[in-house]
Coordinates of C-alpha atoms in Angstrom, one line a residue:
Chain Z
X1 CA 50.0 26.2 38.2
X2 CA 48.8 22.7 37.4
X3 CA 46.8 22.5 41.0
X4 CA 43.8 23.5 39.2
X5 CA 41.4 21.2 38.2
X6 CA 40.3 21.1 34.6
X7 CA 38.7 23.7 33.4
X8 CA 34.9 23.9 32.6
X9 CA 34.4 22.1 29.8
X10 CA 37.9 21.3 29.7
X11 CA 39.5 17.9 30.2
X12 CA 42.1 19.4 31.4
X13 CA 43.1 22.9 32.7
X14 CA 44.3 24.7 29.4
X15 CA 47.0 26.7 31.4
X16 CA 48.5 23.8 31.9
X17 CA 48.6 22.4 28.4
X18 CA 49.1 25.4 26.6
X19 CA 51.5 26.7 28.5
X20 CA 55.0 27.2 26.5
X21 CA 57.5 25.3 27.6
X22 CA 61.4 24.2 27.5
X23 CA 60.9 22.0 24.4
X24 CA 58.3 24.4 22.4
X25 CA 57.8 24.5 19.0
X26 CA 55.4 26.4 17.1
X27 CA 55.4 24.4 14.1
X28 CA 54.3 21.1 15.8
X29 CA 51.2 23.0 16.9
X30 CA 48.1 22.5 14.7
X31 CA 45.7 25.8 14.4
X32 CA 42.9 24.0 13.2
X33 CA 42.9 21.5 16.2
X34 CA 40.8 22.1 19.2
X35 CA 43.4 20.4 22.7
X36 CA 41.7 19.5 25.7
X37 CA 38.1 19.8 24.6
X38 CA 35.5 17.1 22.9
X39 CA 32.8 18.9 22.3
X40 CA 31.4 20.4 19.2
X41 CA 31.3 24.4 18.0
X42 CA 27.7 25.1 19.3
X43 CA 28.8 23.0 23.0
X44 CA 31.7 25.1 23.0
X45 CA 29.8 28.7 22.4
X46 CA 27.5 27.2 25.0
X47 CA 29.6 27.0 27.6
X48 CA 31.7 30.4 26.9
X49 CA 28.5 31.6 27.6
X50 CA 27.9 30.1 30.2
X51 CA 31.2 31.0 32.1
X52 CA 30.9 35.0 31.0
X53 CA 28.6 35.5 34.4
X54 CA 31.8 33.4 36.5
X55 CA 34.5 35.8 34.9
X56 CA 32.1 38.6 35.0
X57 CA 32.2 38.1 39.5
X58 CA 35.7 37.6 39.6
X59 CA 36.6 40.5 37.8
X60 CA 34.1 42.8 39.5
X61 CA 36.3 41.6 42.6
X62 CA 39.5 42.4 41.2
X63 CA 37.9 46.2 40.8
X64 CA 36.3 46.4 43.9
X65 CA 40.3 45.3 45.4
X66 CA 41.4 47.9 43.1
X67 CA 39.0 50.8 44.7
X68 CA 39.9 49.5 48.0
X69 CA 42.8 50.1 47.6
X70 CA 44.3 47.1 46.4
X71 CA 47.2 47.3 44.0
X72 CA 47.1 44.4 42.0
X73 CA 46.0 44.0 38.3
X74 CA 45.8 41.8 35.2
X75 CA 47.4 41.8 31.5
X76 CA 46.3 40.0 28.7
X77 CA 48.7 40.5 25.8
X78 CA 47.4 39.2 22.4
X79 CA 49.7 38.7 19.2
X80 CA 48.8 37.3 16.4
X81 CA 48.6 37.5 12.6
X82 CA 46.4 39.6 10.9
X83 CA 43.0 37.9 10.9
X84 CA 43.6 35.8 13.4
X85 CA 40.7 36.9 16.1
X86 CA 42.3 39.7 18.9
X87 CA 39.4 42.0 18.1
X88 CA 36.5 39.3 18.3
X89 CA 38.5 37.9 21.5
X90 CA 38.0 41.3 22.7
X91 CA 34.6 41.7 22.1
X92 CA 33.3 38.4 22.7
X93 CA 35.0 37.7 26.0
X94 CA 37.1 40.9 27.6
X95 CA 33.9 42.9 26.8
X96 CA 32.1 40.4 28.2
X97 CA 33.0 41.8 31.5
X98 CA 32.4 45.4 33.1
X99 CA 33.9 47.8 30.4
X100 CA 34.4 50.0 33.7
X101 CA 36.8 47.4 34.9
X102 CA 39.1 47.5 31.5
X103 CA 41.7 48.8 29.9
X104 CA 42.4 48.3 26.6
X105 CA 45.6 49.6 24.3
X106 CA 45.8 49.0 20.6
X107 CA 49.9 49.3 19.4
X108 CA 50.0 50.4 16.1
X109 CA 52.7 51.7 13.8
X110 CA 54.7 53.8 16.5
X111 CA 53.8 57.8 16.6
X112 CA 56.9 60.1 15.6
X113 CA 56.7 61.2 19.4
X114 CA 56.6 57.1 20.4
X115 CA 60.0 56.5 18.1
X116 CA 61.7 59.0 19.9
X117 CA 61.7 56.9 23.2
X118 CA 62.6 53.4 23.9
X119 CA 60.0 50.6 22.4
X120 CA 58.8 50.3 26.1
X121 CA 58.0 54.0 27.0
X122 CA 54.9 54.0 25.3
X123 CA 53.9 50.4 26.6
X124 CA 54.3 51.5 30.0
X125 CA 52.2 54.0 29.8
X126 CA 49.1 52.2 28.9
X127 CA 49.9 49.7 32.0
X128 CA 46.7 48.5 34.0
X129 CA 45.4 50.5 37.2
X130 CA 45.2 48.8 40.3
X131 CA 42.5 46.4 40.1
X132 CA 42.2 47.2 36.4
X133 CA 42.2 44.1 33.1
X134 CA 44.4 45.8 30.8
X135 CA 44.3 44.4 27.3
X136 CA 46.9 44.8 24.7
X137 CA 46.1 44.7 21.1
X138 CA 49.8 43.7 19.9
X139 CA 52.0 45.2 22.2
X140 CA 55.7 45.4 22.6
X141 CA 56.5 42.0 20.7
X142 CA 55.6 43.9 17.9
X143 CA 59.5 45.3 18.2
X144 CA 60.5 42.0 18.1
X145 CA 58.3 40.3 15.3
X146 CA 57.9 42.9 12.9
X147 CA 61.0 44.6 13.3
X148 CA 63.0 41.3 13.0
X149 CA 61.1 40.0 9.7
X150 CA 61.7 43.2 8.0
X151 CA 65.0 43.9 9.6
X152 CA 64.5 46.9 11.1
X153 CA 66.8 45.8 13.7
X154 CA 69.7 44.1 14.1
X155 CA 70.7 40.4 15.7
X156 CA 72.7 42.3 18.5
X157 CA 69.5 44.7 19.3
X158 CA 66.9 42.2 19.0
X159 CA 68.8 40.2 21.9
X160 CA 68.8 43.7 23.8
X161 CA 65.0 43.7 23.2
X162 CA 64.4 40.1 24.5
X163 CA 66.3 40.8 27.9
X164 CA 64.9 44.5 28.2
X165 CA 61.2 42.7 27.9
X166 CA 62.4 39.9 30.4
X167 CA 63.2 42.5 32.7
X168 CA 60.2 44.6 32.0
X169 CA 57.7 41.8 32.5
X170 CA 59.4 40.9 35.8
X171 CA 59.4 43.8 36.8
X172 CA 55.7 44.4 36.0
X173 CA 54.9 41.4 37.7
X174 CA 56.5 41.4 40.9
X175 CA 54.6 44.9 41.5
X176 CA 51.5 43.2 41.3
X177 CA 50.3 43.0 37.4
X178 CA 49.8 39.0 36.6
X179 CA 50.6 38.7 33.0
X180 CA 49.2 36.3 29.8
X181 CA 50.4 36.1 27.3
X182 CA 48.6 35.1 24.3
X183 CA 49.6 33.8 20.7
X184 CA 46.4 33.0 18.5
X185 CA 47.7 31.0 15.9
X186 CA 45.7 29.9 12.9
X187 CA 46.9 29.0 9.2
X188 CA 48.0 30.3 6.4
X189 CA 45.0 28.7 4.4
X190 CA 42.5 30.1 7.4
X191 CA 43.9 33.7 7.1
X192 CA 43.6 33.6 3.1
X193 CA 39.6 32.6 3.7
X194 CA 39.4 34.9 6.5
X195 CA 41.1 37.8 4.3
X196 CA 38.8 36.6 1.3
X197 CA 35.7 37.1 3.6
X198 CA 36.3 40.7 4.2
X199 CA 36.3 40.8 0.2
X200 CA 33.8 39.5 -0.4
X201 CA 31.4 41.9 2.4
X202 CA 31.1 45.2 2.4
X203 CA 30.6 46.2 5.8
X204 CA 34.1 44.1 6.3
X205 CA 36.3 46.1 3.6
X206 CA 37.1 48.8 6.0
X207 CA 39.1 46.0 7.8
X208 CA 40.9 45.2 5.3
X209 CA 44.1 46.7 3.7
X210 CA 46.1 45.7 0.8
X211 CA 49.4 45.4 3.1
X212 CA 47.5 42.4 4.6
X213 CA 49.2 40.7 1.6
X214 CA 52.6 42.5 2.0
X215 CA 52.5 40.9 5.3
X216 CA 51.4 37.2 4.4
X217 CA 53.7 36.7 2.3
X218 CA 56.4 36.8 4.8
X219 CA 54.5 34.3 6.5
X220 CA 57.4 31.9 7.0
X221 CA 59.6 34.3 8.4
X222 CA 56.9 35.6 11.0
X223 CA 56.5 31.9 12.0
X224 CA 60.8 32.1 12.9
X225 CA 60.1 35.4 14.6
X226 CA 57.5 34.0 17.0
X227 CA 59.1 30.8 17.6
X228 CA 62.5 32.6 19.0
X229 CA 60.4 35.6 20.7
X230 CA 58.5 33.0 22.4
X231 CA 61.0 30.7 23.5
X232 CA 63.2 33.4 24.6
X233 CA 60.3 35.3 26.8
X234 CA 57.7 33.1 28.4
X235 CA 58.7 32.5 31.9
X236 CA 57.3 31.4 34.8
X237 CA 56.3 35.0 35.7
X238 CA 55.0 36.0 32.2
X239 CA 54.1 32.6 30.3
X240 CA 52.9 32.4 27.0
X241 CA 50.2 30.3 25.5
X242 CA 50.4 29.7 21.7
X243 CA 46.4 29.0 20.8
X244 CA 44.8 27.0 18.2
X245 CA 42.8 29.7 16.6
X246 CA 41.0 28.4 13.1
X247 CA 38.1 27.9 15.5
X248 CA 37.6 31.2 16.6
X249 CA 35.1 30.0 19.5
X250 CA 37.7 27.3 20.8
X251 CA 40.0 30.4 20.8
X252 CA 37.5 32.3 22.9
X253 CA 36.8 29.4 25.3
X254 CA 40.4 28.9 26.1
X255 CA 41.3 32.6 26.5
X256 CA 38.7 33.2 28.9
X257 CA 39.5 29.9 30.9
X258 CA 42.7 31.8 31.1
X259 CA 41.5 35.0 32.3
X260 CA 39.1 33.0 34.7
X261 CA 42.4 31.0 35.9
X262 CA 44.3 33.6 36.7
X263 CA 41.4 35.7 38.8
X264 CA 40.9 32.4 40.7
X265 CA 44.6 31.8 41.5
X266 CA 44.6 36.0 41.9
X267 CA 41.5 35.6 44.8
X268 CA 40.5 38.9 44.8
X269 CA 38.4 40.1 47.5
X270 CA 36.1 42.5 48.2
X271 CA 37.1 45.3 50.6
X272 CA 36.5 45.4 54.1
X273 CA 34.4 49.0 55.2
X274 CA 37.1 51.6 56.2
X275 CA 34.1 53.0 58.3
X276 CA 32.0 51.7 60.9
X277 CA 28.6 49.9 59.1
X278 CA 26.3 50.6 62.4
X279 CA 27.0 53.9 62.7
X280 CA 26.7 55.0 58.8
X281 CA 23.2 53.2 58.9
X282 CA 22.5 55.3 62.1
X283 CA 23.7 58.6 60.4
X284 CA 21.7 57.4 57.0
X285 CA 18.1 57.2 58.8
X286 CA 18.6 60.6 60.5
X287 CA 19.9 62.3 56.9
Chain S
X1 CA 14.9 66.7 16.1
X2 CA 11.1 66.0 16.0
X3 CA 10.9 64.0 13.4
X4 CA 11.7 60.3 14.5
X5 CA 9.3 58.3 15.1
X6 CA 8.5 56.9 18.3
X7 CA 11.1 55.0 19.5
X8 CA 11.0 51.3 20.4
X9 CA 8.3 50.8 22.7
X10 CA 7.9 54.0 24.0
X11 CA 4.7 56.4 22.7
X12 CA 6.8 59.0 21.9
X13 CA 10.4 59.7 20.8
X14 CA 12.2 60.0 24.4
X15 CA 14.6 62.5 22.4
X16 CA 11.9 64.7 22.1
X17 CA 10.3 64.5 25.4
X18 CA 13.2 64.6 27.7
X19 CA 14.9 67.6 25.9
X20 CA 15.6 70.8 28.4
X21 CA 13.3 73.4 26.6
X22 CA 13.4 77.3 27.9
X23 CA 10.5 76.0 30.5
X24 CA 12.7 73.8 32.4
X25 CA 11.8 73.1 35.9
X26 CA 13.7 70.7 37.6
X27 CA 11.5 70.6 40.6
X28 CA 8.7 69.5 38.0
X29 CA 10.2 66.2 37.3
X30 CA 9.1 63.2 39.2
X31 CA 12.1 60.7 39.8
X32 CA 9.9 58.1 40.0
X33 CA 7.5 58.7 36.9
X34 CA 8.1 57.4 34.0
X35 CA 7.2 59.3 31.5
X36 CA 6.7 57.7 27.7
X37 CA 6.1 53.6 28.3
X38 CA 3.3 52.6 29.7
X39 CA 4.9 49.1 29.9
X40 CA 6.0 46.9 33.0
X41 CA 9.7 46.6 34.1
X42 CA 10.1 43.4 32.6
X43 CA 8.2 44.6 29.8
X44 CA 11.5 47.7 29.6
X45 CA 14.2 45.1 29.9
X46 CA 12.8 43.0 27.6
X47 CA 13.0 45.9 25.2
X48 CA 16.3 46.8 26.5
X49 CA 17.9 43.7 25.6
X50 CA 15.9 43.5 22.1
X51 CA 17.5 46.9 21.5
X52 CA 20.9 45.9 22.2
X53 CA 21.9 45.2 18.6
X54 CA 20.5 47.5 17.4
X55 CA 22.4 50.0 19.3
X56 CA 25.6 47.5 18.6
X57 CA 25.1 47.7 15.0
X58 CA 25.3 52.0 14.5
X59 CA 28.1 51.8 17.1
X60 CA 30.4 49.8 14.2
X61 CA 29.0 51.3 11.4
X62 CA 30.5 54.8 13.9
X63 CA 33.6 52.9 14.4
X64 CA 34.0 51.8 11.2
X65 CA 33.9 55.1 9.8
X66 CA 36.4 55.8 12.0
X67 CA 38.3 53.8 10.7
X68 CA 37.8 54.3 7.1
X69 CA 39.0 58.2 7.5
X70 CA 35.8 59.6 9.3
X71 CA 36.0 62.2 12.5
X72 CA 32.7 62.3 13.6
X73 CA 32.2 60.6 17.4
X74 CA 29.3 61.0 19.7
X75 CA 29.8 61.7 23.8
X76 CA 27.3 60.4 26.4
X77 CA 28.1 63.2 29.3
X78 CA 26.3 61.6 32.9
X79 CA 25.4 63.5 35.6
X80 CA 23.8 62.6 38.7
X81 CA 24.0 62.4 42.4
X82 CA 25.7 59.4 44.1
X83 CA 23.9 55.8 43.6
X84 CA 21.8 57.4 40.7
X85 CA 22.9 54.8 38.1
X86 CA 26.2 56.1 36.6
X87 CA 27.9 53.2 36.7
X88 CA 24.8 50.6 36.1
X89 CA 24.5 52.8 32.9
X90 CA 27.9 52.1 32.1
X91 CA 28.0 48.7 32.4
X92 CA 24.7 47.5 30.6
X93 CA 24.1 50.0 28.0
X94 CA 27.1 51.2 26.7
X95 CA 28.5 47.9 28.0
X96 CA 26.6 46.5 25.2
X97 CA 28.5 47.8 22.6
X98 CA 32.1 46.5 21.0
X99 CA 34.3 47.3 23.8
X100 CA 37.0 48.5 21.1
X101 CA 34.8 51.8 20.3
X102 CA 34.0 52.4 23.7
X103 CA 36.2 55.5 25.7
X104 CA 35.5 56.1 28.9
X105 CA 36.3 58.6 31.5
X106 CA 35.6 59.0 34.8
X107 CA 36.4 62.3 36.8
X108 CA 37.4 62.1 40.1
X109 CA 38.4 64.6 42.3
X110 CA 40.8 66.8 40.4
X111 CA 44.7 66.0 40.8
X112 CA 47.4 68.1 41.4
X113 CA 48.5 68.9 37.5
X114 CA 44.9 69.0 37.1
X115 CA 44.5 71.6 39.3
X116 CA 47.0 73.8 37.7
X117 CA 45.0 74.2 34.8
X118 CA 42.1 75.7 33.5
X119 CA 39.1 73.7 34.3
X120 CA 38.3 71.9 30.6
X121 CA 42.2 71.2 30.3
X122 CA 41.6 67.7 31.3
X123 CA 38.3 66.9 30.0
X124 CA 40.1 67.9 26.5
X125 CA 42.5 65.4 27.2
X126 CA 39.7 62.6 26.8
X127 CA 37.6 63.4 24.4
X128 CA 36.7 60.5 22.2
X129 CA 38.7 59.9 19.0
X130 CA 37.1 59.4 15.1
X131 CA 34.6 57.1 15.0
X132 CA 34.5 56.6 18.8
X133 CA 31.8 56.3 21.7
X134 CA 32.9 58.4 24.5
X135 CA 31.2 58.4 27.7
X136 CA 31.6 60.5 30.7
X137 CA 30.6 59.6 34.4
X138 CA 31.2 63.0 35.8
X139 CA 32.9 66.0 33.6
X140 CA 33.5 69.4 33.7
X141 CA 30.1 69.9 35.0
X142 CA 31.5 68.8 38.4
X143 CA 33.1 72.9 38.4
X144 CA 29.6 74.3 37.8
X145 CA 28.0 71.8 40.8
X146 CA 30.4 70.5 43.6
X147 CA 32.0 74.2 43.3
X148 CA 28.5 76.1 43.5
X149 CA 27.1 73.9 46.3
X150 CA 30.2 74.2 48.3
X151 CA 31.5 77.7 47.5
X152 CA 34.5 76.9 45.7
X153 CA 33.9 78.9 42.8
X154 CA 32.5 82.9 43.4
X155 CA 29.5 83.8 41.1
X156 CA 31.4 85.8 38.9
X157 CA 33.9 82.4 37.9
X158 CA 30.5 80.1 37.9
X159 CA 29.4 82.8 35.1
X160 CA 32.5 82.7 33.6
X161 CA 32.1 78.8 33.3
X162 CA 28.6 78.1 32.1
X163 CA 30.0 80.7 29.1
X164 CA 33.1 78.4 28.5
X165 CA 31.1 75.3 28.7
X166 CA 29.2 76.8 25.9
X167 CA 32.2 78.1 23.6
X168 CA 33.9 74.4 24.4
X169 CA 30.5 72.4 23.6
X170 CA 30.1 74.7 20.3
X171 CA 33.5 73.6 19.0
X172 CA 33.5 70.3 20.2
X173 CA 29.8 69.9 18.1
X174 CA 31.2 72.0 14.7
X175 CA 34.4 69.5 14.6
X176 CA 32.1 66.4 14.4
X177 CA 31.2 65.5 17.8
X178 CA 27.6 64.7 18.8
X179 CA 26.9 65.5 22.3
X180 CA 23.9 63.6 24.7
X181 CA 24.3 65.2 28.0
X182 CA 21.9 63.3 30.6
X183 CA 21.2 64.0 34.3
X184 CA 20.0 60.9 36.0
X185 CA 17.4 62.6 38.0
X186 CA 16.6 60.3 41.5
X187 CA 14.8 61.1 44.7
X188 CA 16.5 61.9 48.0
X189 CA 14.1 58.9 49.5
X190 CA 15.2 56.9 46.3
X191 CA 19.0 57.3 47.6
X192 CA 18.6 56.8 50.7
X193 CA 17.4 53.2 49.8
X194 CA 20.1 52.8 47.8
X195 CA 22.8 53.7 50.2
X196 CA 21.1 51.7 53.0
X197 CA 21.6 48.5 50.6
X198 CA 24.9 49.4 50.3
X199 CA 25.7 49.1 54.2
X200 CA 23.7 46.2 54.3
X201 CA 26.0 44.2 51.5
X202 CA 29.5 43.0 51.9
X203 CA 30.1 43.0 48.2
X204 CA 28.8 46.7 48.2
X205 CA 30.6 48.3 50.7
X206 CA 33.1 49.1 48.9
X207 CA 30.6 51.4 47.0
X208 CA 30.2 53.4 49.9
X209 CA 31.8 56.2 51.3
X210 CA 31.2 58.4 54.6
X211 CA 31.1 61.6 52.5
X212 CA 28.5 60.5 50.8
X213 CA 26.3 61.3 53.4
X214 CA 28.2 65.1 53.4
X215 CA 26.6 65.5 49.9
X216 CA 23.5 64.5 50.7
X217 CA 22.9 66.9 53.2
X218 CA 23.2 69.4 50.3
X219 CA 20.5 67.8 48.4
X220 CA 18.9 71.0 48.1
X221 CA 22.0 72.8 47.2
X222 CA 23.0 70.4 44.4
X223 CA 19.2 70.5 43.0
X224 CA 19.5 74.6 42.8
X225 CA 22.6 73.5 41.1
X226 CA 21.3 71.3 38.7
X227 CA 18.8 73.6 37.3
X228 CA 20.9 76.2 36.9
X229 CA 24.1 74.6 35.1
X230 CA 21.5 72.9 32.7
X231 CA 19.4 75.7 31.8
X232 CA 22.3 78.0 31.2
X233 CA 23.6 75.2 29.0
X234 CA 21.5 73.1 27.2
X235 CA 21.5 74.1 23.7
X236 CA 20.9 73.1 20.2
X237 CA 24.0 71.1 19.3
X238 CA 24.4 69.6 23.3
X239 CA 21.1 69.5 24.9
X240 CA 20.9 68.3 27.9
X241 CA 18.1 65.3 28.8
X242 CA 16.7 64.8 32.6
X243 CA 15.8 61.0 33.0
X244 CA 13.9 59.9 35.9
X245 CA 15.8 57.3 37.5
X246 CA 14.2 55.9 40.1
X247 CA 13.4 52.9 37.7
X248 CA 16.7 52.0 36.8
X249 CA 15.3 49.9 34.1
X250 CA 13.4 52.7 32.6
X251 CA 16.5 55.2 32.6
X252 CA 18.4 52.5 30.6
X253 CA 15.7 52.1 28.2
X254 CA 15.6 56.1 27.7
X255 CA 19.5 56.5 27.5
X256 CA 20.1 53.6 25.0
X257 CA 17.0 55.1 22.6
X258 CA 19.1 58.8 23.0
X259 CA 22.1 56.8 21.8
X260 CA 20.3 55.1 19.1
X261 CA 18.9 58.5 17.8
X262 CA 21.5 60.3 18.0
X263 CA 23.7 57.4 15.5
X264 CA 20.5 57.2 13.2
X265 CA 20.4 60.8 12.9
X266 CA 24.3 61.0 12.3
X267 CA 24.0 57.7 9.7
X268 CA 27.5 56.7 10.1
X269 CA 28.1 55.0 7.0
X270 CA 30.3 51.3 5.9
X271 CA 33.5 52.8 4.5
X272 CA 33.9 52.2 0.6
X273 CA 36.8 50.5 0.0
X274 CA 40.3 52.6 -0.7
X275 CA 41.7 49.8 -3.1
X276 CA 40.3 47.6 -6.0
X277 CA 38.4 44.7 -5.3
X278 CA 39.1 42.4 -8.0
X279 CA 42.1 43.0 -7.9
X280 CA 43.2 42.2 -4.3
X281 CA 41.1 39.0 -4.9
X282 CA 43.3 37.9 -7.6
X283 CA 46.5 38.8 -5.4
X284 CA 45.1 37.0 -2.6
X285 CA 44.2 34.1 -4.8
X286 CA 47.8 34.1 -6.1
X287 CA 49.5 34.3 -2.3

């Protein structure tokens, strides 16, 4: 990374100053700010626009790869706290692309059959297809967020988990699947207006549940949780990007400049024929 | 049915229209016609895209449901021969919907495991969830088509199918799922066109296959086919619409207005709330 030149709209490449790195820490980040980018709200939703039709080609490539037998793929992962946009990022910029091309997983509270394997049997099976954008609606940093803020496992398993995902994710990448890895992080005072929204509409109750608070309140410890997950799992292979996400369209802007980064240093390309063009013509005007 | 009103921009409901009634005659049914709009093709996209939210809108209120404890879905089945629009339907009009209530499934050639079971055994498998969209490119009607045109299935097991495809849609409708099951109906001139642009686009061969051409040779087959799996299976609770599809412009138009009527007849409706207002409001205040 950090050949690229900034991305659109950018003034510089947000891969490259998002990125996580040696020194991170999640409390010197500031939600509500907007890194890299000078514009206003209504520039911003302008130019994610704008860029849907550029990510939109790229990953059509990626697919056409796939079906040609390409075996290569991409992973967004988004975590976050409740509120914090991974369903509008979904909508607004992974479906922005052919839902043909995507796979999406949601991980919710583990199944009884899920508990019964390890935390990354059920992970692995809702892995990308070659030439597939697999999106993950939490994922399995869930085993090492929620389980460490409410204890439901111990120091000496947690560090099992860290490693086991290190290994996983390299894994995962070295046969082909590039991986992002994406932390929206927004405010407590932004969630308790966001959470206050859905209150206050009733087409938005149904997203919202009363252990929304049950969670908040252990706001502090979820902040520890991520800091250490992150800093312990975002490699060169599998970085993470912690996101300013108050703004919910700078969010969008800088996940899809991600998505579009990736594809570009990715170069898909369409197939070659596996059959002889002049001759299939031929055989099409007799038929 | 029959008591919509027109819907948008067309002179009459397409629902009504479309419908396989005991007269069907596939062989009636011009590709290229357009039966219902009397409008241009810019005039149909315009309406296409107008209609978008609309169709966006009854898709959450669905999902939402869903959510909130409901198990009604709705499946779009498509059939069609090859470059009829499957995918193109895909894309843009259930690609115009929240990607999160969206399951897809494509069927392929069957696999191995597939193989070893009976013939619904993996269509089961995908059926959409509560509150879902599920769409089908290809589906169990492949075993009544591909296996009549090319023997693989003797008349007594084709019989033996259209009967279980009639048990399997009768269940599937009584436990809450609406079923749309559209043949995009194009001429053999009409896909001939559409396979010559193939071969004559680099970023479209991949879309292209030799056996195509096998296939098309049984054009005739596959029509005496068609008529035969949807008369013996178009019923009351999963009728079967034939869209001409020349125009794909008007075949998107017609398929998103089947959508749309089938959610305004099933009036999916905002989940009340399972907890006290006031109250969470004064517990969110306080955290």
């Amino acid at each position: 990374m950090g050949k690229r030149k900034a991305g659109h709209g950018f003034t510089e490449a947000p891969e490259d100053f998002l990125v996580v790195g040696p020194d991170f820490r999640l409390d010197r980040i500031d939600p509500a700010s907007t890194p890299g980018f000078t514009g206003s709200k209504s520039d911003g939703e302008a130019i994610l626009a704008q860029r849907d039709p550029h990510l939109a080609d790229l990953q059509e490539r990626l697919f056409a790869e796939g079906k040609g037998g390409g075996t290569r793929s991409l992973l967004l992962i988004l975590q976050a706290m409740d509120t914090a946009g991974k369903g509008g990022m979904i909508s607004h910029v992974v479906g922005a692309v052919d839902v043909q091309g995507v796979q999406l997983a949601a991980f919710r509270a583990p199944t009884d059959e899920e508990k019964e394997h390890d935390f990354l049997w059920r992970v692995e099976r809702q892995l990308p297809g070659p030439g597939m954008l697999g999106c993950f609606d939490r994922s399995h940093y869930e085993d090492v967020l929620i389980h460490r803020v409410h204890n439901w496992a111990d120091a000496a398993e947690l560090e099992r988990r860290y490693s086991a995902i290190q290994d996983f994710e390299a894994h995962l990448h070295a046969s082909g699947t590039e991986i992002i890895k994406v932390m929206l992080h927004i405010s407590r005072e932004e969630q308790r207006r966001r959470l206050a929204a859905r209150l206050d509409d009733p087409t938005k109750y149904w997203k919202y549940s009363p252990s929304d608070l049950t969670e908040r309140k252990l706001w502090g410890s979820y902040m520890d949780a991520y800091q250490i997950a992150i800093e312990r799992t975002s490699t060169p292979y599998a970085p993470w990007y912690v996101v300013p996400a108050d703004n919910k369209w700078y969010a969008r802007m800088v996940v899809q400049e991600l998505l579009v980064a990736a594809l570009e240093r990715m170069d898909p390309q369409w197939p070659a024929p596996a059959f002889d063009i002049e001759e299939q013509k031929e055989l099409l005007a007799q038929s």
